[in-house]
XYZ file of C-alpha atoms in Angstrom:
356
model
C 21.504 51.319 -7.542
C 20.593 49.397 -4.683
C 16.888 49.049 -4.994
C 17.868 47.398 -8.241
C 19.993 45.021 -7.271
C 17.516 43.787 -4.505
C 14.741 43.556 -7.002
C 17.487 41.066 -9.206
C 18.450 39.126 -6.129
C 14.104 38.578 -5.746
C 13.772 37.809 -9.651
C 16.610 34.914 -9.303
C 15.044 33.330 -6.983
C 11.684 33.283 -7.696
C 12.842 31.157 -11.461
C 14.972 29.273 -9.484
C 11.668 27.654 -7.440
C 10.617 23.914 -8.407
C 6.835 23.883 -9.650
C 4.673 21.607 -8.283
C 2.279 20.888 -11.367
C 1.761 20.048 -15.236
C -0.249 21.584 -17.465
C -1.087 20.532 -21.501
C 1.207 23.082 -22.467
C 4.161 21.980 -20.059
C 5.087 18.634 -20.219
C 7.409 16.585 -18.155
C 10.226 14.985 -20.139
C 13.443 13.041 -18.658
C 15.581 14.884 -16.029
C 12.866 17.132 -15.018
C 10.752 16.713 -11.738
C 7.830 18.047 -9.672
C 8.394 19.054 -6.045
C 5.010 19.489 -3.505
C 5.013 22.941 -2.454
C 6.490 21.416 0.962
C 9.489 20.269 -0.627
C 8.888 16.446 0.810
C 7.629 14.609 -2.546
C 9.023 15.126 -5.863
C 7.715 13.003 -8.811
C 9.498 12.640 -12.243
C 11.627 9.727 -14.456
C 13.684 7.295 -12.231
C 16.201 4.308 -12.679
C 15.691 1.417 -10.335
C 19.086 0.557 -8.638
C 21.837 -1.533 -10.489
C 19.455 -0.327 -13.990
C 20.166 1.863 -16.730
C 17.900 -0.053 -19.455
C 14.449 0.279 -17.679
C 12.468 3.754 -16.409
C 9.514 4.518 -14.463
C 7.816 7.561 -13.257
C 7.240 7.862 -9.871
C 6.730 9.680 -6.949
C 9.600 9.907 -4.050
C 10.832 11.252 -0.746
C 12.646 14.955 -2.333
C 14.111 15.245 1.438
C 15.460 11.813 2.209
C 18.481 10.545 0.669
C 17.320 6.825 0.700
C 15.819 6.345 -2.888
C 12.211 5.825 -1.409
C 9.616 5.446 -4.439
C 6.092 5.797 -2.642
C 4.404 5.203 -6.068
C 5.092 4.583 -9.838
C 2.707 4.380 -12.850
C 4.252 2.311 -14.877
C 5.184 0.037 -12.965
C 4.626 -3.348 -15.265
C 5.514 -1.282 -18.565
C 8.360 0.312 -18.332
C 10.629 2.752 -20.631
C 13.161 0.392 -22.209
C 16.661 0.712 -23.557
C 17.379 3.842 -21.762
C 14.771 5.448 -24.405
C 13.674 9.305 -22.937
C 9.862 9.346 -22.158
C 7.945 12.259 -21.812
C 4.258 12.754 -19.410
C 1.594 14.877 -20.830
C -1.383 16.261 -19.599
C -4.085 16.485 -22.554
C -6.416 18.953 -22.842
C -9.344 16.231 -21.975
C -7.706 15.891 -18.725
C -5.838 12.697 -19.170
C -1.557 11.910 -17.921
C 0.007 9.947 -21.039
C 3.088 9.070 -20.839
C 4.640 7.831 -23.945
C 8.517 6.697 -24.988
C 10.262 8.230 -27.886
C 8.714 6.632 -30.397
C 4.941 7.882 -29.779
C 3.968 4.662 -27.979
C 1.532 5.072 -24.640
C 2.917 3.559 -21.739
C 0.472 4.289 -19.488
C -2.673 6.654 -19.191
C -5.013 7.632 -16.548
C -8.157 6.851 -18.682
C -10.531 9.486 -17.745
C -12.378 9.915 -20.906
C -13.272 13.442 -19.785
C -14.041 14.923 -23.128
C -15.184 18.402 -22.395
C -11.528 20.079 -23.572
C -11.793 22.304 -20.403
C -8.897 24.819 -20.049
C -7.498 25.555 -16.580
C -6.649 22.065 -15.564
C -3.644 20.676 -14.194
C -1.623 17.972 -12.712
C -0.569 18.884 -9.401
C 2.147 17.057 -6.611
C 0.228 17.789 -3.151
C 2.049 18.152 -0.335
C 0.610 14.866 0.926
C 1.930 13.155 -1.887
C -1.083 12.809 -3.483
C -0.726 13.568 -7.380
C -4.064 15.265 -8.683
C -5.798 16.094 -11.626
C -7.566 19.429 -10.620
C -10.131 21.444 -12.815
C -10.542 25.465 -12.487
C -13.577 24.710 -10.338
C -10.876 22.967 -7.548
C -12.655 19.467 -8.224
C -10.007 16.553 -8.489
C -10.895 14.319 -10.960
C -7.956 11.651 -10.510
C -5.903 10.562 -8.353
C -2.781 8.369 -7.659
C -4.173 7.885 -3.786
C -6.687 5.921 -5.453
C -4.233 3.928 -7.508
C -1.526 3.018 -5.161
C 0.944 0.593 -5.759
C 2.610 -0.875 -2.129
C 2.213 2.378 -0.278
C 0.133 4.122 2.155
C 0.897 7.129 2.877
C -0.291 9.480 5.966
C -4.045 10.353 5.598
C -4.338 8.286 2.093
C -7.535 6.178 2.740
C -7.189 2.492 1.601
C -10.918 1.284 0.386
C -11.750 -2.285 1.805
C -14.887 -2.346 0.589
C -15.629 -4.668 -2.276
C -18.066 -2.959 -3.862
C -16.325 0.342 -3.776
C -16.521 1.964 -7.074
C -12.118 2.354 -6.547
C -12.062 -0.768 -4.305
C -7.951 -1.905 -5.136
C -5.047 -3.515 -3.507
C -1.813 -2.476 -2.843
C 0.400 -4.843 -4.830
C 4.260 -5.356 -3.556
C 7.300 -4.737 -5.663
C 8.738 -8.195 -7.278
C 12.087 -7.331 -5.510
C 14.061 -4.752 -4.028
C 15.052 -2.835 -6.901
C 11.705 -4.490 -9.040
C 8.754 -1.935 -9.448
C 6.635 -4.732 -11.320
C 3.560 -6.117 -9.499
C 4.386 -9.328 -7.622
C 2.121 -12.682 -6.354
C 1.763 -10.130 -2.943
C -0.990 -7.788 -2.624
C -3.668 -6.428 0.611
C -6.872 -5.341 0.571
C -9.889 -6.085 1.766
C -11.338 -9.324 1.551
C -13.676 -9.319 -1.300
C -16.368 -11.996 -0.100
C -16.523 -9.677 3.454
C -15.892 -6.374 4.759
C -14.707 -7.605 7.795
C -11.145 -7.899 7.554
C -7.871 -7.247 5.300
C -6.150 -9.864 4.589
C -2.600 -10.463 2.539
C -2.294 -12.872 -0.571
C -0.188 -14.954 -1.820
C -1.002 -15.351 -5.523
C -5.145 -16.281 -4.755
C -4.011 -17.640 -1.722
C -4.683 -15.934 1.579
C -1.553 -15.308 3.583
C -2.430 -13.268 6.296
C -5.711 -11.566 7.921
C -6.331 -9.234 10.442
C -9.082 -10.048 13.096
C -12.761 -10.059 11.802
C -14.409 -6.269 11.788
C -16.803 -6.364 14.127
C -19.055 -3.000 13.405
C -16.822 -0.993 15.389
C -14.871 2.138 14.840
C -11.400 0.725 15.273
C -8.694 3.106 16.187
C -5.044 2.265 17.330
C -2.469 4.271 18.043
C 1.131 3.989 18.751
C 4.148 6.320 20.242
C 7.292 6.220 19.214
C 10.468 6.511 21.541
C 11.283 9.797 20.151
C 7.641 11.093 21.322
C 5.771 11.483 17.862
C 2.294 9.078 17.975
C 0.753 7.142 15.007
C -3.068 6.840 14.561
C -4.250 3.583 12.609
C -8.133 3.822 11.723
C -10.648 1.209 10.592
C -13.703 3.042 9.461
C -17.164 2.649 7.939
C -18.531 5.839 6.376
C -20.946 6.551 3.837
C -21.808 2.724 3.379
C -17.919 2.049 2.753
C -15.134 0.752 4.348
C -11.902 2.361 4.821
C -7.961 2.318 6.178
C -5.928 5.124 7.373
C -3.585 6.478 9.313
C -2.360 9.880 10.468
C 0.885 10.796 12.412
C 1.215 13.819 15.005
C 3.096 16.962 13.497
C 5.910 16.371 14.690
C 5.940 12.810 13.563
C 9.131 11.680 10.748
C 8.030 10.819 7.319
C 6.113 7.474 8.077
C 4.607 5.390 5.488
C 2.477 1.961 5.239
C 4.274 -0.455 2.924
C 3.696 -3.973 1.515
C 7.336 -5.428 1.028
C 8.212 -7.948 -1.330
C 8.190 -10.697 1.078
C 4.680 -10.015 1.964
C 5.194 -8.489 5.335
C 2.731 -5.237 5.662
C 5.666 -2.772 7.634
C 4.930 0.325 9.042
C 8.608 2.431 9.016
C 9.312 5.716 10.113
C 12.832 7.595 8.438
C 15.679 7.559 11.286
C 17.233 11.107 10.421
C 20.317 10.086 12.733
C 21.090 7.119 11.382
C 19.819 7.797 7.855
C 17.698 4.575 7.605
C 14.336 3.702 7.257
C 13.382 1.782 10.616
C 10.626 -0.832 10.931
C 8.486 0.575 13.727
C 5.545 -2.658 13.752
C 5.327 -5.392 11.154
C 2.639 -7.832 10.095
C 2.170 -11.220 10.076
C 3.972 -12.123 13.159
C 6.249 -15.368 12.492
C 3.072 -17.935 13.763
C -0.315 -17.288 14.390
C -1.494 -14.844 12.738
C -0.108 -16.754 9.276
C -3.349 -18.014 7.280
C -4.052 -21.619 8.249
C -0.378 -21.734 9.754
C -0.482 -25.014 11.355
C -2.296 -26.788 8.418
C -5.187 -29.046 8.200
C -6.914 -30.032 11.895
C -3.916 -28.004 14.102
C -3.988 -24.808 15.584
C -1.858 -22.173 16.693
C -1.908 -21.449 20.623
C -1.543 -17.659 21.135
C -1.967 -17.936 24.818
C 1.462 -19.730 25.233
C 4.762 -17.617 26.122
C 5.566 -18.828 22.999
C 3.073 -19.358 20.420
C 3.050 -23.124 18.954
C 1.058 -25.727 16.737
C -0.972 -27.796 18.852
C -3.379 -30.582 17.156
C -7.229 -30.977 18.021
C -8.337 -33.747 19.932
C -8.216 -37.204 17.984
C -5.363 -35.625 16.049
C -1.933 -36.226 16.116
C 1.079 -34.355 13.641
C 1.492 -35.358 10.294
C 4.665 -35.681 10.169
C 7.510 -34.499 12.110
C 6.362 -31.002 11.767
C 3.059 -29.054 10.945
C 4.015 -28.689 7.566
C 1.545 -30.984 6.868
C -1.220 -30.512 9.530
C -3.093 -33.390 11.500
C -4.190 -36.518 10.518
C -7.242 -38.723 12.682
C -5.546 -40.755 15.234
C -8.622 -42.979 14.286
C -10.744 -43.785 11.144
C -14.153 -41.774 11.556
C -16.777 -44.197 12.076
C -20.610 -43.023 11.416
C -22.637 -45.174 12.875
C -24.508 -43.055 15.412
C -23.709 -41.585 18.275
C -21.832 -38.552 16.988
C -21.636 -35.350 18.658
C -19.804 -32.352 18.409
C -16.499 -30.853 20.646
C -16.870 -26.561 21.147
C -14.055 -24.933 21.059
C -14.792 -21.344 22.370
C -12.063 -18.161 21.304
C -11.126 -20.450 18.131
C -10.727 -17.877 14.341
C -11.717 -20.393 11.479
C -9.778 -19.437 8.878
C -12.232 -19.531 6.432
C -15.046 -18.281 8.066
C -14.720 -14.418 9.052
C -17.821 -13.866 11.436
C -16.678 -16.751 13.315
C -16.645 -16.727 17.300
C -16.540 -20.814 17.982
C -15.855 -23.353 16.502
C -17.251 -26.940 16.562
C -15.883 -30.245 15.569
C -17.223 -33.651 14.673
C -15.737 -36.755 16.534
């Protein structure tokens, strides 16, 4: 009698395990959920706080009480008026999700028509969500359609002509999956730097690529170290990062204010805690000190200064610099160098010179 009631015990909890994929003949309606095979993601049908009206699917943390959506498909079209929605994996290899009444919400788009069988939509333990064939090729991919997350060893293309060159697009508001005026990427006229918009107005840049491999890492006080990588393989740009094993759960995020954060999960205090954040409040602001200023990084403090035969406009740099003088071309000119100088518009950059 007892081998039998060991061999019930293993049968209980082998149904009782979450699956970690969809295939076309198991769909993934409201209430239900993936879970990586780790247990750290989970994706499935969510309510944004304070909302009972709108839902998305997206993928979370599974392990971290903090509702912490990492990445949602829908995210500009969502399922209204509490209406159940269902995802589907077709048998051409395509996610649909659709509401109740048949309508598509949102698709992958794959167009892969050969009707293979075997394929599936799987929740990696990275967090990655896959469309796999038999052969193990992945033929989609949500780390190539993020929203306003990076994720640990998800590669962010900064190259422009990048056949899945994107952005990462920031919620419109705390609880607010749809895109907002935010995004970061890499700066399509150059492949020398990322830079943060505003709408089509540059907000923030990192300093100009300069050919090098660009690596940066960072400890934490609890011992775990963060790797941040610039790199240029196979004719492409890329950004990444990868944490030590015995890291938290870290991710890259692009919050609604336009600050790029990197935050690592606090299990003691159960919050998630900014570990380094981007743009610093002055100089590294696109064009912070307006028209003919600029931003001294070498003080203790860093401050608006204007160039020489300028003067504030105004009683603040809100404004810039205006000529102390009327420019007067009538020979004679010549030109002032300033050395160390970024031009804001001008990415290769190393001097710059002005007309007086």
């Amino acid at each position: 009698m007892a081998p039998l009631q060991v061999f019930v015990l293993l049968s209980l909890i082998c149904l009782c395990k979450s699956d970690d994929r969809l295939t076309p003949a198991k769909p993934l309606a409201a209430g239900d959920k993936l879970v990586s095979d780790n247990g750290v993601f989970a994706l499935g049908f969510f309510y944004p706080k304070n909302s009972t009206a709108d839902s998305y699917v997206g993928i979370w943390y599974n392990n971290i009480p903090e509702p912490t959506y990492v990445w949602v498909a829908n995210r500009d079209n969502p399922i209204t008026n509490a209406s159940p929605g269902k995802l589907v994996l077709t048998n051409n290899s395509d996610l649909i999700l659709s509401d109740s009444q048949g309508r598509a919400l949102w698709t992958t788009m794959n167009n892969f028509t050969s009707g293979t069988t075997g394929n599936a939509a799987i929740l990696l333990d990275s967090g990655n969500l896959v469309i796999r064939m038999p052969n193990g090729t992945d033929i989609w991919q949500s780390f190539h359609h993020p929203t306003d997350t990076i994720l640990p060893g998800m590669p962010l293309p900064l190259s422009a002509n990048d056949d899945i060159y994107t952005r990462l697009v920031a919620w419109r508001g705390p609880d607010e999956p749809a895109t907002s005026d935010y995004s970061m990427g890499g700066d399509p006229s150059s492949d020398l730097q990322v830079v943060i918009w505003n709408g089509t107005r540059p907000y923030w840049r990192r300093s100009a690529w300069n050919g090098e491999l660009v690596t940066a890492s960072y400890q934490g006080s609890a011992g775990f170290i963060m790797t941040l990588r610039i790199v240029y393989r196979g004719g492409k740009l890329y950004m990444t990062f990868t944490v030590s094993d015995d890291s938290p759960s870290m991710r890259m995020v692009l919050h609604y204010t336009g600050m790029f954060r990197f935050l690592a999960w606090n299990s003691n205090s159960s919050t998630w805690e900014v570990f380094t954040e981007q743009p610093s409040p002055s100089c590294d602001r696109y064009a912070y000190c307006g028209p003919f200023g600029y931003c001294d990084a070498t003080e203790t403090v860093p401050k608006c200064n204007c160039l020489s035969g300028f003067e504030p406009d105004g009683v603040n740099f809100s404004r810039g610099c205006r000529r102390k003088e009327d420019l007067k071309c009538d020979g004679g000119d010549n030109y002032v160098v300033w050395d160390d100088t970024i031009i804001t518009t001008n990415t290769t950059s190393q001097e710059m010179k002005m007309m007086y």
